[in-house]
C-alpha cells in the first residue's frame, strides 16, 4: 500500500499541473486515471481506493484494508479472504481458520485447534462451551449448559448426558429431556413429533405433529392448528384469531394488536401495533412502515429494483436503471445511471464510481457536479465557484475576483498571480514563485 502511495506522490505531486484524466480533483478528493484510483485525506485519516483490484485502504484504527471486494478484508482484530482464510480476535479470545486448518484461544479454557475432518477441538465457539471431532462425521461431541451430546455417524446416532438425557436413532426414533424445563420425542421423523417446553414458566407450550395431516401447538394464551399442511391453518389468542389456506397465501387475521389479510399474489396487508406492511401483485409493489421506539422508518419497493427509504433525517430513492438520490439533513447526492441499487458503504465507494457518468452532490454547503468521470466539473461554495473542462480550460471566482487557466496551468491569470508555462508569477512582481 505504501508503494502505491509513493507512486501516486511521484507521478502527481504537483496538483497545479494535474492533467485530466491522469489526475484531477473533485470534492476534496484526488482522482487518477479517470475513476480507477482516488485518494483523500481528512481529519488526520488517509483514504485510498484502487478500483482495478477492488481495493481500499483507510489509515484509521491501525489500518483497514479491503481487496477483491467483497472477498477480502483486514484490520487489526478481524481479517478474512472468503473462502480460504478467517481470523478474529475479541478481547483475550482469538479464532483463526486457514482452509481445513483452525486454531485459537479461549480465555476460560485455553488453546485449541485441529484439521477438519480428521481431528479437532474448539472452545466457546458456535454457541457451545466445547466441541470436538475425530474423523467427522464418524465421531463428534458438543458441550453446552452442563449437557453433553455425543454423535456417532452424524446425524444418525446421538446420545445426551449430563443435565439432559436422551438418545436419537435418526430418523426412526429420538427423545430428549431436561427435567422441569422441556422434553421432546419423534417417531419416523418428520412425521410424528411431540414437545413440551417452557415448563418452568407461567406459559408452558405443548406441541404435537402428525405431518402433514395434523399439527397443533397450544399454551394458556394461544393455540395454532394446521390440517393437511399447507392446505389449512388456524390461530387463536387472547385478542387475535386468524385462518389461512396454502401456507397463508390466502389468509385473514383479526385482533386489536394485530390484523391483516392476504390474497396472493394480488394483495396482502399486515398491521402489528404501529408497524404496517402491504404488497400488491406479489413482488411488484411493496410498502412497509415500522418504528424503533419513537423513530419512524419507511420503505417502498417497485418491481424489486426500484426502492424508496425514509429514516430519521435520511432518504433514499432509486429508479432503476436511471438514477439514485439520497439525502441526509441538508446534504444530498444524485447519481446517473443506477444499475445496482445497493446501499452498502464499500460498494458505494468501490463499485459505483466505475459506472457513474454524472454525479451532483451537496455536502456542508458545497455544491458539486461531475460529468463523464470528471471531463466537466463545477464546485460552488457561496458566491465562490470553480469550473473545469478536462485539461483544456478552468475558470474560477474567489473573493469576487475571476481567474482562469488554460491547458492545466500552461497559462493562467487570477487576482494574485499569472502563470506562464506552469510557473506562477506574483502580479506586480518579477520574481517567480515555486509551484504548490
PDB file of N, CA and C in Angstrom, residues 264-354:
ATOM      1  N   UNK A 264     -52.738 -13.791  -2.179  1.00  0.00           N
ATOM      2  CA  UNK A 264     -51.544 -13.811  -3.029  1.00  0.00           C
ATOM      3  C   UNK A 264     -51.895 -14.341  -4.416  1.00  0.00           C
ATOM      4  N   UNK A 265     -51.319 -13.747  -5.483  1.00  0.00           N
ATOM      5  CA  UNK A 265     -50.301 -12.694  -5.495  1.00  0.00           C
ATOM      6  C   UNK A 265     -50.867 -11.293  -5.638  1.00  0.00           C
ATOM      7  N   UNK A 266     -52.192 -11.144  -5.488  1.00  0.00           N
ATOM      8  CA  UNK A 266     -52.803  -9.865  -5.826  1.00  0.00           C
ATOM      9  C   UNK A 266     -52.627  -8.805  -4.750  1.00  0.00           C
ATOM     10  N   UNK A 267     -52.830  -9.178  -3.473  1.00  0.00           N
ATOM     11  CA  UNK A 267     -52.798  -8.141  -2.439  1.00  0.00           C
ATOM     12  C   UNK A 267     -52.567  -8.782  -1.082  1.00  0.00           C
ATOM     13  N   UNK A 268     -51.823  -8.078  -0.216  1.00  0.00           N
ATOM     14  CA  UNK A 268     -51.668  -8.508   1.174  1.00  0.00           C
ATOM     15  C   UNK A 268     -51.450  -7.280   2.047  1.00  0.00           C
ATOM     16  N   UNK A 269     -51.949  -7.358   3.289  1.00  0.00           N
ATOM     17  CA  UNK A 269     -51.825  -6.261   4.243  1.00  0.00           C
ATOM     18  C   UNK A 269     -51.655  -6.857   5.630  1.00  0.00           C
ATOM     19  N   UNK A 270     -50.729  -6.236   6.418  1.00  0.00           N
ATOM     20  CA  UNK A 270     -50.494  -6.716   7.787  1.00  0.00           C
ATOM     21  C   UNK A 270     -50.193  -5.529   8.680  1.00  0.00           C
ATOM     22  N   UNK A 271     -50.823  -5.505   9.863  1.00  0.00           N
ATOM     23  CA  UNK A 271     -50.546  -4.493  10.872  1.00  0.00           C
ATOM     24  C   UNK A 271     -50.261  -5.177  12.194  1.00  0.00           C
ATOM     25  N   UNK A 272     -49.162  -4.779  12.825  1.00  0.00           N
ATOM     26  CA  UNK A 272     -48.817  -5.269  14.152  1.00  0.00           C
ATOM     27  C   UNK A 272     -48.446  -4.067  14.998  1.00  0.00           C
ATOM     28  N   UNK A 273     -49.360  -3.709  15.918  1.00  0.00           N
ATOM     29  CA  UNK A 273     -49.251  -2.479  16.686  1.00  0.00           C
ATOM     30  C   UNK A 273     -49.104  -1.304  15.713  1.00  0.00           C
ATOM     31  N   UNK A 274     -47.991  -0.547  15.744  1.00  0.00           N
ATOM     32  CA  UNK A 274     -47.844   0.593  14.836  1.00  0.00           C
ATOM     33  C   UNK A 274     -47.246   0.221  13.495  1.00  0.00           C
ATOM     34  N   UNK A 275     -46.656  -0.952  13.398  1.00  0.00           N
ATOM     35  CA  UNK A 275     -45.965  -1.355  12.174  1.00  0.00           C
ATOM     36  C   UNK A 275     -46.952  -1.879  11.141  1.00  0.00           C
ATOM     37  N   UNK A 276     -46.759  -1.501   9.882  1.00  0.00           N
ATOM     38  CA  UNK A 276     -47.639  -1.958   8.801  1.00  0.00           C
ATOM     39  C   UNK A 276     -46.803  -2.408   7.611  1.00  0.00           C
ATOM     40  N   UNK A 277     -47.420  -3.270   6.802  1.00  0.00           N
ATOM     41  CA  UNK A 277     -46.761  -3.774   5.604  1.00  0.00           C
ATOM     42  C   UNK A 277     -47.815  -4.238   4.618  1.00  0.00           C
ATOM     43  N   UNK A 278     -47.652  -3.899   3.320  1.00  0.00           N
ATOM     44  CA  UNK A 278     -48.563  -4.464   2.340  1.00  0.00           C
ATOM     45  C   UNK A 278     -47.884  -4.600   0.986  1.00  0.00           C
ATOM     46  N   UNK A 279     -48.432  -5.517   0.177  1.00  0.00           N
ATOM     47  CA  UNK A 279     -47.901  -5.829  -1.145  1.00  0.00           C
ATOM     48  C   UNK A 279     -49.037  -5.843  -2.149  1.00  0.00           C
ATOM     49  N   UNK A 280     -48.732  -5.433  -3.374  1.00  0.00           N
ATOM     50  CA  UNK A 280     -49.669  -5.502  -4.489  1.00  0.00           C
ATOM     51  C   UNK A 280     -48.993  -6.283  -5.607  1.00  0.00           C
ATOM     52  N   UNK A 281     -49.688  -7.284  -6.132  1.00  0.00           N
ATOM     53  CA  UNK A 281     -49.158  -8.125  -7.210  1.00  0.00           C
ATOM     54  C   UNK A 281     -47.803  -8.710  -6.833  1.00  0.00           C
ATOM     55  N   UNK A 282     -47.803  -9.397  -5.699  1.00  0.00           N
ATOM     56  CA  UNK A 282     -46.614 -10.101  -5.249  1.00  0.00           C
ATOM     57  C   UNK A 282     -45.429  -9.186  -5.062  1.00  0.00           C
ATOM     58  N   UNK A 283     -44.311  -9.441  -5.772  1.00  0.00           N
ATOM     59  CA  UNK A 283     -43.116  -8.612  -5.569  1.00  0.00           C
ATOM     60  C   UNK A 283     -43.125  -7.300  -6.347  1.00  0.00           C
ATOM     61  N   UNK A 284     -44.166  -7.017  -7.119  1.00  0.00           N
ATOM     62  CA  UNK A 284     -44.138  -5.823  -7.954  1.00  0.00           C
ATOM     63  C   UNK A 284     -44.202  -4.538  -7.129  1.00  0.00           C
ATOM     64  N   UNK A 285     -44.976  -4.549  -6.049  1.00  0.00           N
ATOM     65  CA  UNK A 285     -45.046  -3.356  -5.210  1.00  0.00           C
ATOM     66  C   UNK A 285     -45.077  -3.762  -3.752  1.00  0.00           C
ATOM     67  N   UNK A 286     -44.195  -3.172  -2.963  1.00  0.00           N
ATOM     68  CA  UNK A 286     -44.108  -3.463  -1.525  1.00  0.00           C
ATOM     69  C   UNK A 286     -43.949  -2.155  -0.773  1.00  0.00           C
ATOM     70  N   UNK A 287     -44.630  -2.055   0.363  1.00  0.00           N
ATOM     71  CA  UNK A 287     -44.519  -0.868   1.210  1.00  0.00           C
ATOM     72  C   UNK A 287     -44.574  -1.302   2.662  1.00  0.00           C
ATOM     73  N   UNK A 288     -43.689  -0.756   3.485  1.00  0.00           N
ATOM     74  CA  UNK A 288     -43.668  -1.095   4.909  1.00  0.00           C
ATOM     75  C   UNK A 288     -43.286   0.128   5.718  1.00  0.00           C
ATOM     76  N   UNK A 289     -43.845   0.194   6.927  1.00  0.00           N
ATOM     77  CA  UNK A 289     -43.559   1.266   7.870  1.00  0.00           C
ATOM     78  C   UNK A 289     -43.388   0.637   9.244  1.00  0.00           C
ATOM     79  N   UNK A 290     -42.304   0.991   9.931  1.00  0.00           N
ATOM     80  CA  UNK A 290     -42.075   0.421  11.254  1.00  0.00           C
ATOM     81  C   UNK A 290     -41.381   1.444  12.139  1.00  0.00           C
ATOM     82  N   UNK A 291     -41.454   1.176  13.435  1.00  0.00           N
ATOM     83  CA  UNK A 291     -40.934   2.109  14.430  1.00  0.00           C
ATOM     84  C   UNK A 291     -39.960   1.393  15.356  1.00  0.00           C
ATOM     85  N   UNK A 292     -38.897   2.087  15.702  1.00  0.00           N
ATOM     86  CA  UNK A 292     -37.978   1.666  16.757  1.00  0.00           C
ATOM     87  C   UNK A 292     -38.041   2.755  17.816  1.00  0.00           C
ATOM     88  N   UNK A 293     -38.701   2.448  18.928  1.00  0.00           N
ATOM     89  CA  UNK A 293     -39.083   3.457  19.918  1.00  0.00           C
ATOM     90  C   UNK A 293     -39.917   4.522  19.214  1.00  0.00           C
ATOM     91  N   UNK A 294     -39.477   5.764  19.194  1.00  0.00           N
ATOM     92  CA  UNK A 294     -40.248   6.817  18.527  1.00  0.00           C
ATOM     93  C   UNK A 294     -39.697   7.164  17.151  1.00  0.00           C
ATOM     94  N   UNK A 295     -38.704   6.418  16.682  1.00  0.00           N
ATOM     95  CA  UNK A 295     -38.103   6.712  15.380  1.00  0.00           C
ATOM     96  C   UNK A 295     -38.824   5.942  14.274  1.00  0.00           C
ATOM     97  N   UNK A 296     -39.239   6.646  13.237  1.00  0.00           N
ATOM     98  CA  UNK A 296     -40.023   6.060  12.152  1.00  0.00           C
ATOM     99  C   UNK A 296     -39.116   5.673  10.981  1.00  0.00           C
ATOM    100  N   UNK A 297     -39.401   4.496  10.386  1.00  0.00           N
ATOM    101  CA  UNK A 297     -38.716   4.018   9.197  1.00  0.00           C
ATOM    102  C   UNK A 297     -39.765   3.681   8.132  1.00  0.00           C
ATOM    103  N   UNK A 298     -39.443   3.975   6.883  1.00  0.00           N
ATOM    104  CA  UNK A 298     -40.374   3.715   5.792  1.00  0.00           C
ATOM    105  C   UNK A 298     -39.614   3.158   4.598  1.00  0.00           C
ATOM    106  N   UNK A 299     -40.210   2.152   3.937  1.00  0.00           N
ATOM    107  CA  UNK A 299     -39.561   1.521   2.787  1.00  0.00           C
ATOM    108  C   UNK A 299     -40.609   1.250   1.724  1.00  0.00           C
ATOM    109  N   UNK A 300     -40.298   1.648   0.487  1.00  0.00           N
ATOM    110  CA  UNK A 300     -41.174   1.350  -0.647  1.00  0.00           C
ATOM    111  C   UNK A 300     -40.325   0.729  -1.751  1.00  0.00           C
ATOM    112  N   UNK A 301     -40.836  -0.339  -2.378  1.00  0.00           N
ATOM    113  CA  UNK A 301     -40.113  -1.027  -3.441  1.00  0.00           C
ATOM    114  C   UNK A 301     -41.058  -1.303  -4.600  1.00  0.00           C
ATOM    115  N   UNK A 302     -40.638  -0.990  -5.821  1.00  0.00           N
ATOM    116  CA  UNK A 302     -41.435  -1.226  -7.019  1.00  0.00           C
ATOM    117  C   UNK A 302     -40.633  -2.113  -7.963  1.00  0.00           C
ATOM    118  N   UNK A 303     -41.247  -3.211  -8.409  1.00  0.00           N
ATOM    119  CA  UNK A 303     -40.576  -4.141  -9.328  1.00  0.00           C
ATOM    120  C   UNK A 303     -39.221  -4.577  -8.788  1.00  0.00           C
ATOM    121  N   UNK A 304     -39.123  -4.783  -7.503  1.00  0.00           N
ATOM    122  CA  UNK A 304     -37.951  -5.301  -6.784  1.00  0.00           C
ATOM    123  C   UNK A 304     -36.790  -4.307  -6.766  1.00  0.00           C
ATOM    124  N   UNK A 305     -36.407  -3.748  -7.937  1.00  0.00           N
ATOM    125  CA  UNK A 305     -35.182  -2.959  -8.006  1.00  0.00           C
ATOM    126  C   UNK A 305     -35.404  -1.469  -7.780  1.00  0.00           C
ATOM    127  N   UNK A 306     -36.639  -0.981  -7.860  1.00  0.00           N
ATOM    128  CA  UNK A 306     -36.909   0.431  -7.598  1.00  0.00           C
ATOM    129  C   UNK A 306     -37.301   0.579  -6.131  1.00  0.00           C
ATOM    130  N   UNK A 307     -36.548   1.401  -5.387  1.00  0.00           N
ATOM    131  CA  UNK A 307     -36.708   1.414  -3.940  1.00  0.00           C
ATOM    132  C   UNK A 307     -36.730   2.841  -3.409  1.00  0.00           C
ATOM    133  N   UNK A 308     -37.471   3.007  -2.297  1.00  0.00           N
ATOM    134  CA  UNK A 308     -37.511   4.291  -1.610  1.00  0.00           C
ATOM    135  C   UNK A 308     -37.500   4.034  -0.106  1.00  0.00           C
ATOM    136  N   UNK A 309     -36.597   4.726   0.615  1.00  0.00           N
ATOM    137  CA  UNK A 309     -36.471   4.568   2.057  1.00  0.00           C
ATOM    138  C   UNK A 309     -36.610   5.925   2.720  1.00  0.00           C
ATOM    139  N   UNK A 310     -37.212   5.903   3.908  1.00  0.00           N
ATOM    140  CA  UNK A 310     -37.201   7.066   4.787  1.00  0.00           C
ATOM    141  C   UNK A 310     -36.731   6.624   6.159  1.00  0.00           C
ATOM    142  N   UNK A 311     -35.719   7.319   6.677  1.00  0.00           N
ATOM    143  CA  UNK A 311     -35.239   7.107   8.027  1.00  0.00           C
ATOM    144  C   UNK A 311     -35.109   8.465   8.686  1.00  0.00           C
ATOM    145  N   UNK A 312     -34.652   8.494   9.915  1.00  0.00           N
ATOM    146  CA  UNK A 312     -34.521   9.761  10.609  1.00  0.00           C
ATOM    147  C   UNK A 312     -33.507  10.646   9.899  1.00  0.00           C
ATOM    148  N   UNK A 313     -33.969  11.786   9.366  1.00  0.00           N
ATOM    149  CA  UNK A 313     -33.128  12.772   8.669  1.00  0.00           C
ATOM    150  C   UNK A 313     -32.481  12.205   7.407  1.00  0.00           C
ATOM    151  N   UNK A 314     -32.934  11.035   6.925  1.00  0.00           N
ATOM    152  CA  UNK A 314     -32.333  10.427   5.747  1.00  0.00           C
ATOM    153  C   UNK A 314     -33.415   9.957   4.782  1.00  0.00           C
ATOM    154  N   UNK A 315     -33.077   9.898   3.490  1.00  0.00           N
ATOM    155  CA  UNK A 315     -33.964   9.312   2.489  1.00  0.00           C
ATOM    156  C   UNK A 315     -33.118   8.745   1.358  1.00  0.00           C
ATOM    157  N   UNK A 316     -33.686   7.797   0.628  1.00  0.00           N
ATOM    158  CA  UNK A 316     -33.004   7.160  -0.496  1.00  0.00           C
ATOM    159  C   UNK A 316     -34.043   6.786  -1.538  1.00  0.00           C
ATOM    160  N   UNK A 317     -33.790   7.156  -2.797  1.00  0.00           N
ATOM    161  CA  UNK A 317     -34.688   6.831  -3.907  1.00  0.00           C
ATOM    162  C   UNK A 317     -33.862   6.279  -5.046  1.00  0.00           C
ATOM    163  N   UNK A 318     -34.296   5.134  -5.595  1.00  0.00           N
ATOM    164  CA  UNK A 318     -33.639   4.537  -6.745  1.00  0.00           C
ATOM    165  C   UNK A 318     -34.677   4.230  -7.821  1.00  0.00           C
ATOM    166  N   UNK A 319     -34.446   4.720  -9.038  1.00  0.00           N
ATOM    167  CA  UNK A 319     -35.270   4.379 -10.199  1.00  0.00           C
ATOM    168  C   UNK A 319     -34.360   3.662 -11.184  1.00  0.00           C
ATOM    169  N   UNK A 320     -34.451   2.343 -11.172  1.00  0.00           N
ATOM    170  CA  UNK A 320     -33.540   1.522 -11.985  1.00  0.00           C
ATOM    171  C   UNK A 320     -33.956   1.568 -13.448  1.00  0.00           C
ATOM    172  N   UNK A 321     -32.984   1.641 -14.375  1.00  0.00           N
ATOM    173  CA  UNK A 321     -31.530   1.779 -14.180  1.00  0.00           C
ATOM    174  C   UNK A 321     -31.064   3.215 -14.328  1.00  0.00           C
ATOM    175  N   UNK A 322     -31.961   4.183 -14.098  1.00  0.00           N
ATOM    176  CA  UNK A 322     -31.673   5.562 -14.478  1.00  0.00           C
ATOM    177  C   UNK A 322     -30.892   6.346 -13.426  1.00  0.00           C
ATOM    178  N   UNK A 323     -31.383   6.416 -12.194  1.00  0.00           N
ATOM    179  CA  UNK A 323     -30.695   7.270 -11.233  1.00  0.00           C
ATOM    180  C   UNK A 323     -31.001   6.813  -9.822  1.00  0.00           C
ATOM    181  N   UNK A 324     -30.218   7.354  -8.884  1.00  0.00           N
ATOM    182  CA  UNK A 324     -30.496   7.204  -7.464  1.00  0.00           C
ATOM    183  C   UNK A 324     -30.245   8.536  -6.773  1.00  0.00           C
ATOM    184  N   UNK A 325     -31.028   8.789  -5.741  1.00  0.00           N
ATOM    185  CA  UNK A 325     -30.944  10.041  -4.988  1.00  0.00           C
ATOM    186  C   UNK A 325     -30.958   9.696  -3.510  1.00  0.00           C
ATOM    187  N   UNK A 326     -30.040  10.264  -2.758  1.00  0.00           N
ATOM    188  CA  UNK A 326     -30.005  10.057  -1.317  1.00  0.00           C
ATOM    189  C   UNK A 326     -29.763  11.395  -0.638  1.00  0.00           C
ATOM    190  N   UNK A 327     -30.327  11.547   0.557  1.00  0.00           N
ATOM    191  CA  UNK A 327     -30.174  12.802   1.290  1.00  0.00           C
ATOM    192  C   UNK A 327     -30.008  12.516   2.767  1.00  0.00           C
ATOM    193  N   UNK A 328     -29.322  13.418   3.444  1.00  0.00           N
ATOM    194  CA  UNK A 328     -29.169  13.378   4.898  1.00  0.00           C
ATOM    195  C   UNK A 328     -29.151  14.809   5.391  1.00  0.00           C
ATOM    196  N   UNK A 329     -30.210  15.188   6.091  1.00  0.00           N
ATOM    197  CA  UNK A 329     -30.418  16.571   6.507  1.00  0.00           C
ATOM    198  C   UNK A 329     -30.367  17.471   5.277  1.00  0.00           C
ATOM    199  N   UNK A 330     -29.416  18.423   5.226  1.00  0.00           N
ATOM    200  CA  UNK A 330     -29.352  19.359   4.100  1.00  0.00           C
ATOM    201  C   UNK A 330     -28.494  18.854   2.947  1.00  0.00           C
ATOM    202  N   UNK A 331     -27.747  17.771   3.154  1.00  0.00           N
ATOM    203  CA  UNK A 331     -26.858  17.252   2.116  1.00  0.00           C
ATOM    204  C   UNK A 331     -27.596  16.240   1.241  1.00  0.00           C
ATOM    205  N   UNK A 332     -27.128  16.080  -0.003  1.00  0.00           N
ATOM    206  CA  UNK A 332     -27.741  15.100  -0.899  1.00  0.00           C
ATOM    207  C   UNK A 332     -26.735  14.682  -1.973  1.00  0.00           C
ATOM    208  N   UNK A 333     -27.062  13.592  -2.677  1.00  0.00           N
ATOM    209  CA  UNK A 333     -26.286  13.171  -3.838  1.00  0.00           C
ATOM    210  C   UNK A 333     -27.238  12.614  -4.887  1.00  0.00           C
ATOM    211  N   UNK A 334     -26.927  12.860  -6.147  1.00  0.00           N
ATOM    212  CA  UNK A 334     -27.697  12.363  -7.284  1.00  0.00           C
ATOM    213  C   UNK A 334     -26.712  11.691  -8.229  1.00  0.00           C
ATOM    214  N   UNK A 335     -26.964  10.420  -8.562  1.00  0.00           N
ATOM    215  CA  UNK A 335     -26.059   9.652  -9.409  1.00  0.00           C
ATOM    216  C   UNK A 335     -26.808   9.089 -10.613  1.00  0.00           C
ATOM    217  N   UNK A 336     -26.162   9.132 -11.776  1.00  0.00           N
ATOM    218  CA  UNK A 336     -26.711   8.566 -13.009  1.00  0.00           C
ATOM    219  C   UNK A 336     -25.602   7.809 -13.728  1.00  0.00           C
ATOM    220  N   UNK A 337     -25.882   6.585 -14.204  1.00  0.00           N
ATOM    221  CA  UNK A 337     -27.085   5.767 -14.014  1.00  0.00           C
ATOM    222  C   UNK A 337     -27.035   5.042 -12.678  1.00  0.00           C
ATOM    223  N   UNK A 338     -28.002   4.123 -12.464  1.00  0.00           N
ATOM    224  CA  UNK A 338     -28.054   3.355 -11.220  1.00  0.00           C
ATOM    225  C   UNK A 338     -28.359   1.903 -11.561  1.00  0.00           C
ATOM    226  N   UNK A 339     -27.320   1.160 -11.930  1.00  0.00           N
ATOM    227  CA  UNK A 339     -27.503  -0.227 -12.349  1.00  0.00           C
ATOM    228  C   UNK A 339     -27.716  -1.177 -11.176  1.00  0.00           C
ATOM    229  N   UNK A 340     -27.071  -0.894 -10.044  1.00  0.00           N
ATOM    230  CA  UNK A 340     -27.105  -1.798  -8.895  1.00  0.00           C
ATOM    231  C   UNK A 340     -27.552  -0.999  -7.674  1.00  0.00           C
ATOM    232  N   UNK A 341     -28.816  -1.143  -7.258  1.00  0.00           N
ATOM    233  CA  UNK A 341     -29.382  -0.265  -6.217  1.00  0.00           C
ATOM    234  C   UNK A 341     -29.085  -0.726  -4.797  1.00  0.00           C
ATOM    235  N   UNK A 342     -27.802  -0.962  -4.479  1.00  0.00           N
ATOM    236  CA  UNK A 342     -27.439  -1.385  -3.138  1.00  0.00           C
ATOM    237  C   UNK A 342     -27.088  -0.177  -2.281  1.00  0.00           C
ATOM    238  N   UNK A 343     -27.305  -0.309  -0.977  1.00  0.00           N
ATOM    239  CA  UNK A 343     -26.933   0.730  -0.018  1.00  0.00           C
ATOM    240  C   UNK A 343     -25.881   0.155   0.922  1.00  0.00           C
ATOM    241  N   UNK A 344     -24.659  -0.010   0.416  1.00  0.00           N
ATOM    242  CA  UNK A 344     -23.565  -0.591   1.170  1.00  0.00           C
ATOM    243  C   UNK A 344     -22.369   0.342   1.038  1.00  0.00           C
ATOM    244  N   UNK A 345     -21.783   0.735   2.138  1.00  0.00           N
ATOM    245  CA  UNK A 345     -20.747   1.769   2.127  1.00  0.00           C
ATOM    246  C   UNK A 345     -19.596   1.426   1.189  1.00  0.00           C
ATOM    247  N   UNK A 346     -19.013   0.235   1.326  1.00  0.00           N
ATOM    248  CA  UNK A 346     -17.879  -0.118   0.484  1.00  0.00           C
ATOM    249  C   UNK A 346     -18.282  -0.314  -0.972  1.00  0.00           C
ATOM    250  N   UNK A 347     -19.503  -0.783  -1.223  1.00  0.00           N
ATOM    251  CA  UNK A 347     -19.982  -0.908  -2.591  1.00  0.00           C
ATOM    252  C   UNK A 347     -20.104   0.478  -3.226  1.00  0.00           C
ATOM    253  N   UNK A 348     -20.649   1.448  -2.474  1.00  0.00           N
ATOM    254  CA  UNK A 348     -20.754   2.816  -2.978  1.00  0.00           C
ATOM    255  C   UNK A 348     -19.378   3.391  -3.289  1.00  0.00           C
ATOM    256  N   UNK A 349     -18.405   3.052  -2.505  1.00  0.00           N
ATOM    257  CA  UNK A 349     -17.069   3.620  -2.648  1.00  0.00           C
ATOM    258  C   UNK A 349     -16.267   2.956  -3.765  1.00  0.00           C
ATOM    259  N   UNK A 350     -16.391   1.636  -3.923  1.00  0.00           N
ATOM    260  CA  UNK A 350     -15.536   0.902  -4.854  1.00  0.00           C
ATOM    261  C   UNK A 350     -16.196   0.710  -6.215  1.00  0.00           C
ATOM    262  N   UNK A 351     -17.446   0.276  -6.231  1.00  0.00           N
ATOM    263  CA  UNK A 351     -18.079  -0.159  -7.486  1.00  0.00           C
ATOM    264  C   UNK A 351     -18.797   0.979  -8.201  1.00  0.00           C
ATOM    265  N   UNK A 352     -19.610   1.736  -7.493  1.00  0.00           N
ATOM    266  CA  UNK A 352     -20.454   2.727  -8.161  1.00  0.00           C
ATOM    267  C   UNK A 352     -19.686   3.752  -8.979  1.00  0.00           C
ATOM    268  N   UNK A 353     -18.529   4.264  -8.512  1.00  0.00           N
ATOM    269  CA  UNK A 353     -17.811   5.238  -9.350  1.00  0.00           C
ATOM    270  C   UNK A 353     -17.380   4.694 -10.709  1.00  0.00           C
ATOM    271  N   UNK A 354     -17.309   3.374 -10.876  1.00  0.00           N
ATOM    272  CA  UNK A 354     -16.884   2.805 -12.149  1.00  0.00           C
ATOM    273  C   UNK A 354     -17.923   2.983 -13.242  1.00  0.00           C
TER     274      UNK A 354
END
